[in-house]
Amino acid sequence: MSSYDIAVIPGDGVGVDVTHATRSILKTAADQFGFGLTFSEVDWGCEYYLEHGQMMPDDGLARLAQSDAIFLGAVGWPEKVSDSVSLHGLLLPIRKHFDQFVNMRPHRLLGGANGPLKKTGFDILCIRENTEGEYSGAGGRVHLGSPQEVAVETSIFTRHGVERILRFGFEQARLRSGKLASVTKSNAQKYSMVFWDEVTDELAAEYPDVTVTRYHVDAMAARMITHPESLDVIVASNLFGDILSDIGAAIQGGLGFAASANINPNRQLPSMFEPVHGSAPDIAGQGKANPIAAIWSGAMMLEHLGEKAAASAILKALDQVSSDTRHCTPDMGGNASTSELTDALISALQ
Ligand code: NAI
Ligand code: MG
């Protein structure tokens, strides 16, 4: 029997609620499909920071490295710890240290979800470069506070970085409909984005079964709203992918549905799975959090680990249960609590 060690970081606020919901769904799926899961849960996050002066212990990354995958709820408690501290002390070091260069987010409407477009026929996989590009952190400021003040922030696009994210996009397109949308702004950004287009063309020769279409990011933003059904796999740089995947989250019904995976496709280091949303301090501790985004992320984790049947069963249960308003949380227009929705999912899985 296969068995997997999962490092679990519930984090702060609703991160804790949705992580516990996800754990029980994953455990149910493991029992149903005959594989083992062990969870090593840690209490890292803002409370930990207030006590220890750091978001995770010194050997935190080394401990995570022992796991087959990492599941994270959400991190942040802006009232007590600045967001730049909480983000740079936990989430970003994990993504960087484990070279999780793919950020992948699925966007489609589940059974009961009601996106603002009320269109059901879209199924988009947004792939964002997660390590360089516009968020490389290269830059500086001089003449601070003076009228001559200058701020420079440089985008970094390396052949290594661009090629590997595009290759991942081609591979995903090959597994799905064979359609890949490559997003740039190569009309305006004539170095980095023209380079991106060139690498796309080079790789296209290796993937004759994939049809690549180039879009400019502004046109893509509009298309995701007007014709989301015309899209399948989208691949984009760090900044563009960040923005487009928020449009994706909006059209699929909001943050309660937006799942994500930070993947190291080489598999020598663990990948991390997390809902897109944050700790939602406004509803934390009230049993109102929608656990679907987290549970969907958990299903992506099982898929990554090779447990595809279990992952599909969870997705099917999500579709079914979210279609019944009795099980819907307040963000979906219902009155159910986090645990009521989770219990309904467990019954559907069994
Ligand atoms: P947020 O995502 O926590 O909340 C935005 C809005 O969406 C709130 O109205 C919230 O109630 C709602 N919402 C979020 N998740 C929900 C769920 N599962 N079910 C129902 N409603 C949900 O973003 P916000 O308020 O900007 O950030 C709060 C904290 O979370 C900050 O400290 C921020 O830095 C952190 N954060 C952490 C992330 C992470 O760990 N990956 C991602 C985004 C924010
Ligand atoms: Mg974002």
Short mmCIF file of C-alpha atoms and ligand atoms in Angstrom, two decimals:
data_model
loop_
_atom_site.label_atom_id
_atom_site.label_comp_id
_atom_site.label_asym_id
_atom_site.label_seq_id
_atom_site.Cartn_x
_atom_site.Cartn_y
_atom_site.Cartn_z
CA MET A 1 0.00 0.00 0.00
CA SER A 2 1.37 3.44 -0.91
CA SER A 3 1.64 5.87 1.93
CA TYR A 4 2.46 9.57 2.01
CA ASP A 5 3.77 11.93 4.69
CA ILE A 6 2.07 15.29 4.51
CA ALA A 7 3.44 18.33 6.35
CA VAL A 8 0.47 20.43 7.42
CA ILE A 9 0.64 24.14 8.23
CA PRO A 10 -2.89 25.31 9.16
CA GLY A 11 -1.54 28.83 9.83
CA ASP A 12 -3.90 31.58 10.98
CA GLY A 13 -7.60 32.47 11.05
CA VAL A 14 -9.79 30.43 8.72
CA GLY A 15 -6.63 28.66 7.55
CA VAL A 16 -7.08 26.45 10.62
CA ASP A 17 -10.77 25.69 9.92
CA VAL A 18 -10.33 24.86 6.25
CA THR A 19 -7.20 22.77 6.90
CA HIS A 20 -9.00 20.60 9.42
CA ALA A 21 -11.88 20.14 7.01
CA THR A 22 -9.38 19.14 4.30
CA ARG A 23 -7.60 16.67 6.57
CA SER A 24 -10.83 14.81 7.25
CA ILE A 25 -11.73 14.67 3.56
CA LEU A 26 -8.25 13.42 2.61
CA LYS A 27 -8.38 10.78 5.32
CA THR A 28 -11.79 9.59 4.11
CA ALA A 29 -10.48 9.41 0.53
CA ALA A 30 -7.38 7.50 1.67
CA ASP A 31 -9.55 4.91 3.45
CA GLN A 32 -11.85 4.58 0.44
CA PHE A 33 -9.07 4.23 -2.11
CA GLY A 34 -6.63 2.17 -0.07
CA PHE A 35 -3.60 4.35 0.51
CA GLY A 36 -2.03 5.73 3.66
CA LEU A 37 -1.66 9.35 4.77
CA THR A 38 0.18 10.61 7.80
CA PHE A 39 -0.05 14.25 8.77
CA SER A 40 2.72 16.11 10.58
CA GLU A 41 1.01 19.28 11.73
CA VAL A 42 2.96 22.33 12.90
CA ASP A 43 1.77 25.47 14.68
CA TRP A 44 3.78 27.96 12.62
CA GLY A 45 2.15 31.29 11.82
CA CYS A 46 1.45 34.62 13.48
CA GLU A 47 0.81 33.27 17.00
CA TYR A 48 4.09 31.42 16.74
CA TYR A 49 5.77 34.65 15.63
CA LEU A 50 4.43 36.58 18.63
CA GLU A 51 5.90 33.95 20.92
CA HIS A 52 9.20 33.20 19.15
CA GLY A 53 9.96 36.27 17.02
CA GLN A 54 9.97 34.21 13.82
CA MET A 55 7.27 32.62 11.69
CA MET A 56 8.83 29.16 11.77
CA PRO A 57 11.74 27.58 13.64
CA ASP A 58 15.30 27.66 12.25
CA ASP A 59 15.06 24.07 11.07
CA GLY A 60 11.56 24.62 9.60
CA LEU A 61 12.52 24.14 5.95
CA ALA A 62 14.65 21.09 6.79
CA ARG A 63 11.65 19.52 8.53
CA LEU A 64 9.35 20.23 5.58
CA ALA A 65 11.92 18.69 3.24
CA GLN A 66 11.20 15.29 4.84
CA SER A 67 7.61 15.31 3.61
CA ASP A 68 6.09 14.04 0.35
CA ALA A 69 3.99 17.21 0.08
CA ILE A 70 3.04 20.29 2.09
CA PHE A 71 -0.50 21.49 2.77
CA LEU A 72 -0.96 25.08 3.93
CA GLY A 73 -4.17 26.78 5.11
CA ALA A 74 -3.50 30.53 5.18
CA VAL A 75 -1.05 32.79 6.90
CA GLY A 76 -1.49 36.34 8.15
CA TRP A 77 -2.95 38.33 11.02
CA PRO A 78 -2.51 41.96 10.01
CA GLU A 79 -3.73 43.38 13.34
CA LYS A 80 -0.77 41.85 15.19
CA VAL A 81 1.90 41.02 12.61
CA SER A 82 2.69 43.02 9.49
CA ASP A 83 1.78 41.19 6.28
CA SER A 84 5.28 41.68 4.88
CA VAL A 85 6.66 39.81 7.93
CA SER A 86 4.18 36.95 7.76
CA LEU A 87 4.51 36.49 3.99
CA HIS A 88 8.29 36.77 3.85
CA GLY A 89 8.78 34.62 6.94
CA LEU A 90 6.91 31.52 5.82
CA LEU A 91 5.12 31.27 2.48
CA LEU A 92 7.74 32.84 0.22
CA PRO A 93 10.72 31.01 1.76
CA ILE A 94 8.92 27.69 1.22
CA ARG A 95 8.12 28.46 -2.43
CA LYS A 96 11.71 29.56 -3.06
CA HIS A 97 13.57 26.94 -1.06
CA PHE A 98 11.73 24.06 -2.69
CA ASP A 99 11.96 25.69 -6.13
CA GLN A 100 8.19 25.51 -6.61
CA PHE A 101 8.39 27.30 -9.91
CA VAL A 102 4.88 26.50 -11.09
CA ASN A 103 1.82 28.10 -9.54
CA MET A 104 -1.21 26.31 -10.91
CA ARG A 105 -4.84 27.29 -10.41
CA PRO A 106 -7.92 25.57 -11.85
CA HIS A 107 -10.90 27.76 -12.71
CA ARG A 108 -14.29 26.23 -13.41
CA LEU A 109 -17.75 26.51 -11.93
CA LEU A 110 -18.59 23.71 -9.52
CA GLY A 111 -22.16 22.41 -9.40
CA GLY A 112 -23.60 24.94 -7.00
CA ALA A 113 -21.26 27.83 -7.59
CA ASN A 114 -22.67 30.98 -9.03
CA GLY A 115 -20.06 33.16 -10.62
CA PRO A 116 -20.97 36.69 -11.68
CA LEU A 117 -21.02 35.56 -15.33
CA LYS A 118 -23.39 32.65 -14.68
CA LYS A 119 -21.64 30.70 -17.44
CA THR A 120 -21.05 27.05 -16.76
CA GLY A 121 -19.05 25.92 -19.75
CA PHE A 122 -15.53 26.96 -18.85
CA ASP A 123 -12.65 24.90 -17.52
CA ILE A 124 -9.40 26.86 -17.37
CA LEU A 125 -6.04 25.89 -15.93
CA CYS A 126 -3.96 28.96 -15.18
CA ILE A 127 -0.20 28.35 -14.91
CA ARG A 128 1.88 31.15 -13.45
CA GLU A 129 5.65 31.40 -13.25
CA ASN A 130 6.44 31.49 -9.53
CA THR A 131 10.12 32.43 -9.09
CA GLU A 132 11.29 35.27 -11.34
CA GLY A 133 9.86 37.74 -13.86
CA GLU A 134 8.35 40.91 -12.48
CA TYR A 135 8.51 39.62 -8.87
CA SER A 136 12.21 38.79 -8.89
CA GLY A 137 12.86 41.41 -6.23
CA ALA A 138 15.72 43.00 -8.18
CA GLY A 139 15.81 46.77 -7.84
CA GLY A 140 16.53 49.65 -5.54
CA ARG A 141 15.77 53.21 -4.52
CA VAL A 142 18.05 56.22 -4.40
CA HIS A 143 17.71 59.87 -3.31
CA LEU A 144 15.02 58.84 -0.84
CA GLY A 145 12.54 61.55 0.03
CA SER A 146 14.04 64.11 -2.33
CA PRO A 147 12.43 65.48 -5.49
CA GLN A 148 15.07 63.44 -7.39
CA GLU A 149 13.94 60.18 -5.79
CA VAL A 150 14.21 57.15 -8.09
CA ALA A 151 12.72 53.67 -7.73
CA VAL A 152 13.78 50.89 -10.08
CA GLU A 153 12.28 47.42 -10.16
CA THR A 154 13.72 45.11 -12.78
CA SER A 155 11.99 42.11 -14.29
CA ILE A 156 14.23 39.09 -14.70
CA PHE A 157 13.52 36.57 -17.43
CA THR A 158 16.07 33.77 -17.79
CA ARG A 159 16.08 31.11 -20.49
CA HIS A 160 16.09 28.49 -17.73
CA GLY A 161 13.07 30.06 -16.02
CA VAL A 162 11.02 30.82 -19.12
CA GLU A 163 11.68 27.51 -20.79
CA ARG A 164 10.73 25.41 -17.79
CA ILE A 165 7.41 27.16 -17.15
CA LEU A 166 6.47 27.06 -20.84
CA ARG A 167 7.41 23.38 -21.03
CA PHE A 168 5.14 22.71 -18.07
CA GLY A 169 2.37 24.56 -19.93
CA PHE A 170 2.87 22.47 -23.06
CA GLU A 171 2.82 19.27 -21.03
CA GLN A 172 -0.43 20.24 -19.29
CA ALA A 173 -2.01 21.24 -22.61
CA ARG A 174 -1.03 17.84 -23.99
CA LEU A 175 -2.82 16.15 -21.06
CA ARG A 176 -5.98 18.21 -21.64
CA SER A 177 -7.43 19.56 -24.90
CA GLY A 178 -4.13 20.27 -26.66
CA LYS A 179 -4.75 24.04 -26.56
CA LEU A 180 -2.25 26.40 -24.95
CA ALA A 181 -2.63 30.16 -24.53
CA SER A 182 0.66 31.96 -23.98
CA VAL A 183 0.22 35.40 -22.45
CA THR A 184 2.64 38.30 -22.90
CA LYS A 185 2.69 41.98 -23.69
CA SER A 186 5.26 41.69 -26.42
CA ASN A 187 3.99 44.69 -28.32
CA ALA A 188 4.96 47.01 -25.46
CA GLN A 189 7.72 45.06 -23.68
CA LYS A 190 10.12 44.43 -26.48
CA TYR A 191 12.90 42.53 -24.67
CA SER A 192 11.52 40.17 -22.05
CA MET A 193 8.21 39.42 -23.72
CA VAL A 194 9.61 39.05 -27.22
CA PHE A 195 12.07 36.61 -25.67
CA TRP A 196 9.15 34.73 -24.07
CA ASP A 197 7.44 34.51 -27.49
CA GLU A 198 10.64 33.21 -29.10
CA VAL A 199 11.04 30.47 -26.51
CA THR A 200 7.36 29.60 -27.01
CA ASP A 201 7.98 29.17 -30.74
CA GLU A 202 11.07 27.02 -30.13
CA LEU A 203 9.16 24.69 -27.82
CA ALA A 204 6.13 24.58 -30.12
CA ALA A 205 8.28 22.67 -32.60
CA GLU A 206 8.71 19.93 -29.96
CA TYR A 207 4.96 19.75 -29.30
CA PRO A 208 3.32 19.50 -32.74
CA ASP A 209 0.19 18.08 -31.07
CA VAL A 210 -0.35 21.29 -29.07
CA THR A 211 -1.88 24.38 -30.66
CA VAL A 212 -0.42 27.55 -29.15
CA THR A 213 -2.17 30.88 -29.39
CA ARG A 214 -0.49 34.08 -28.22
CA TYR A 215 -2.50 36.69 -26.37
CA HIS A 216 -1.60 40.05 -24.96
CA VAL A 217 -2.44 40.22 -21.28
CA ASP A 218 -5.02 43.00 -21.62
CA ALA A 219 -6.88 41.10 -24.31
CA MET A 220 -6.66 37.93 -22.21
CA ALA A 221 -8.17 39.73 -19.21
CA ALA A 222 -11.15 40.70 -21.35
CA ARG A 223 -11.42 37.26 -22.95
CA MET A 224 -11.56 35.48 -19.58
CA ILE A 225 -14.71 37.48 -18.88
CA THR A 226 -16.37 37.52 -22.29
CA HIS A 227 -15.35 34.07 -23.66
CA PRO A 228 -13.93 31.94 -20.83
CA GLU A 229 -15.23 28.82 -22.62
CA SER A 230 -12.73 29.47 -25.45
CA LEU A 231 -9.75 28.89 -23.12
CA ASP A 232 -8.07 25.82 -21.71
CA VAL A 233 -4.47 26.01 -20.44
CA ILE A 234 -3.06 29.51 -19.91
CA VAL A 235 0.63 30.09 -19.21
CA ALA A 236 1.91 33.48 -18.06
CA SER A 237 4.67 35.30 -16.20
CA ASN A 238 4.59 35.91 -12.44
CA LEU A 239 2.74 39.25 -12.51
CA PHE A 240 0.40 38.47 -15.40
CA GLY A 241 -0.44 35.04 -14.00
CA ASP A 242 -1.12 36.55 -10.59
CA ILE A 243 -3.65 39.01 -11.98
CA LEU A 244 -5.29 36.63 -14.47
CA SER A 245 -5.76 33.95 -11.83
CA ASP A 246 -7.64 36.45 -9.67
CA ILE A 247 -10.00 37.02 -12.58
CA GLY A 248 -10.29 33.24 -12.76
CA ALA A 249 -11.16 33.10 -9.05
CA ALA A 250 -13.79 35.80 -9.49
CA ILE A 251 -15.55 34.13 -12.42
CA GLN A 252 -15.62 30.76 -10.64
CA GLY A 253 -17.57 32.16 -7.70
CA GLY A 254 -14.97 33.81 -5.49
CA LEU A 255 -12.18 33.00 -3.09
CA GLY A 256 -14.10 30.21 -1.40
CA PHE A 257 -13.56 28.16 -4.59
CA ALA A 258 -10.06 29.16 -5.69
CA ALA A 259 -7.55 26.31 -5.26
CA SER A 260 -3.85 26.35 -5.99
CA ALA A 261 -0.71 24.27 -6.17
CA ASN A 262 2.90 25.41 -5.96
CA ILE A 263 4.69 22.68 -7.81
CA ASN A 264 8.23 21.49 -8.18
CA PRO A 265 7.72 19.23 -11.20
CA ASN A 266 11.12 17.56 -10.73
CA ARG A 267 9.66 15.93 -7.61
CA GLN A 268 12.98 15.88 -5.79
CA LEU A 269 11.56 18.48 -3.41
CA PRO A 270 8.06 18.68 -1.94
CA SER A 271 5.33 20.75 -3.60
CA MET A 272 2.87 22.87 -1.62
CA PHE A 273 -0.91 22.97 -1.94
CA GLU A 274 -3.03 25.81 -0.55
CA PRO A 275 -6.27 27.68 -1.11
CA VAL A 276 -5.73 31.06 -2.76
CA HIS A 277 -7.55 32.93 0.01
CA GLY A 278 -6.00 34.37 3.15
CA SER A 279 -6.85 34.03 6.83
CA ALA A 280 -10.13 36.00 6.50
CA PRO A 281 -9.99 37.70 9.92
CA ASP A 282 -13.52 39.08 9.38
CA ILE A 283 -15.08 35.61 9.56
CA ALA A 284 -12.42 33.63 11.46
CA GLY A 285 -13.64 31.47 14.35
CA GLN A 286 -17.29 31.77 13.29
CA GLY A 287 -17.64 28.50 11.38
CA LYS A 288 -18.47 30.44 8.21
CA ALA A 289 -15.42 29.66 6.08
CA ASN A 290 -16.03 27.84 2.83
CA PRO A 291 -13.63 24.87 2.88
CA ILE A 292 -14.04 24.07 -0.84
CA ALA A 293 -10.94 25.96 -2.05
CA ALA A 294 -8.79 24.13 0.50
CA ILE A 295 -10.35 20.73 -0.18
CA TRP A 296 -9.93 21.22 -3.93
CA SER A 297 -6.26 22.06 -3.27
CA GLY A 298 -6.06 18.84 -1.26
CA ALA A 299 -7.45 16.95 -4.27
CA MET A 300 -4.72 18.54 -6.42
CA MET A 301 -2.21 17.24 -3.90
CA LEU A 302 -3.54 13.67 -4.21
CA GLU A 303 -3.41 13.97 -7.99
CA HIS A 304 0.21 15.15 -7.77
CA LEU A 305 1.04 12.20 -5.52
CA GLY A 306 -0.42 9.86 -8.13
CA GLU A 307 -3.77 9.12 -6.42
CA LYS A 308 -5.83 10.22 -9.41
CA ALA A 309 -8.98 8.19 -8.67
CA ALA A 310 -9.22 9.65 -5.17
CA ALA A 311 -8.68 13.16 -6.53
CA SER A 312 -11.50 12.74 -9.08
CA ALA A 313 -13.81 11.32 -6.43
CA ILE A 314 -13.27 14.42 -4.26
CA LEU A 315 -13.98 16.72 -7.21
CA LYS A 316 -17.14 14.77 -7.99
CA ALA A 317 -18.27 15.05 -4.36
CA LEU A 318 -17.57 18.81 -4.42
CA ASP A 319 -19.73 19.17 -7.53
CA GLN A 320 -22.55 17.17 -6.01
CA VAL A 321 -22.58 18.68 -2.52
CA SER A 322 -22.19 22.28 -3.65
CA SER A 323 -25.27 21.83 -5.86
CA ASP A 324 -27.44 21.34 -2.77
CA THR A 325 -28.15 24.68 -1.07
CA ARG A 326 -28.63 22.96 2.30
CA HIS A 327 -24.87 22.37 2.38
CA CYS A 328 -23.77 25.82 1.18
CA THR A 329 -21.80 28.23 3.36
CA PRO A 330 -22.79 31.93 3.62
CA ASP A 331 -20.47 33.04 0.77
CA MET A 332 -22.42 30.64 -1.48
CA GLY A 333 -25.74 32.05 -0.33
CA GLY A 334 -26.50 29.31 2.22
CA ASN A 335 -26.48 28.92 6.00
CA ALA A 336 -24.37 25.81 6.45
CA SER A 337 -21.26 25.89 8.62
CA THR A 338 -17.79 24.77 7.58
CA SER A 339 -18.27 21.46 9.39
CA GLU A 340 -21.77 20.85 7.97
CA LEU A 341 -20.45 21.23 4.43
CA THR A 342 -17.49 18.98 5.30
CA ASP A 343 -19.74 16.30 6.80
CA ALA A 344 -21.90 16.32 3.67
CA LEU A 345 -18.77 15.80 1.58
CA ILE A 346 -17.66 12.90 3.75
CA SER A 347 -21.07 11.23 3.29
CA ALA A 348 -20.89 11.81 -0.47
CA LEU A 349 -17.43 10.23 -0.60
CA GLN A 350 -18.52 7.20 1.39
P1 NAI B 1 -8.67 37.06 2.55
O1 NAI B 1 -8.55 36.14 1.39
O2 NAI B 1 -8.31 36.52 3.86
O3 NAI B 1 -10.17 37.62 2.64
C1 NAI B 1 -10.78 38.40 1.59
C2 NAI B 1 -12.32 38.27 1.68
O4 NAI B 1 -12.72 36.96 1.26
C3 NAI B 1 -12.85 38.42 3.11
O5 NAI B 1 -14.06 39.11 3.08
C4 NAI B 1 -13.05 37.00 3.57
O6 NAI B 1 -14.07 36.85 4.53
C5 NAI B 1 -13.42 36.28 2.28
N1 NAI B 1 -12.96 34.89 2.32
C6 NAI B 1 -11.67 34.46 2.24
N2 NAI B 1 -11.62 33.13 2.34
C7 NAI B 1 -12.89 32.70 2.49
C8 NAI B 1 -13.48 31.42 2.65
N3 NAI B 1 -12.75 30.28 2.68
N4 NAI B 1 -14.82 31.34 2.79
C9 NAI B 1 -15.58 32.45 2.75
N5 NAI B 1 -15.08 33.70 2.60
C10 NAI B 1 -13.75 33.82 2.47
O7 NAI B 1 -7.78 38.34 2.19
P2 NAI B 1 -7.38 39.59 3.12
O8 NAI B 1 -8.51 39.93 4.02
O9 NAI B 1 -6.85 40.58 2.19
O10 NAI B 1 -6.15 39.08 3.97
C11 NAI B 1 -6.25 38.62 5.32
C12 NAI B 1 -4.91 38.08 5.74
O11 NAI B 1 -4.57 36.92 4.97
C13 NAI B 1 -3.75 39.04 5.53
O12 NAI B 1 -2.87 38.90 6.60
C14 NAI B 1 -3.10 38.56 4.25
O13 NAI B 1 -1.75 38.90 4.16
C15 NAI B 1 -3.28 37.08 4.37
N6 NAI B 1 -3.27 36.36 3.09
C16 NAI B 1 -2.62 35.17 3.09
C17 NAI B 1 -2.62 34.39 1.96
C18 NAI B 1 -1.97 33.06 2.04
O14 NAI B 1 -1.69 32.54 3.10
N7 NAI B 1 -1.69 32.44 0.91
C19 NAI B 1 -3.25 34.83 0.72
C20 NAI B 1 -3.95 36.08 0.84
C21 NAI B 1 -3.93 36.83 1.99
MG MG B 2 -2.92 37.33 -6.32
#
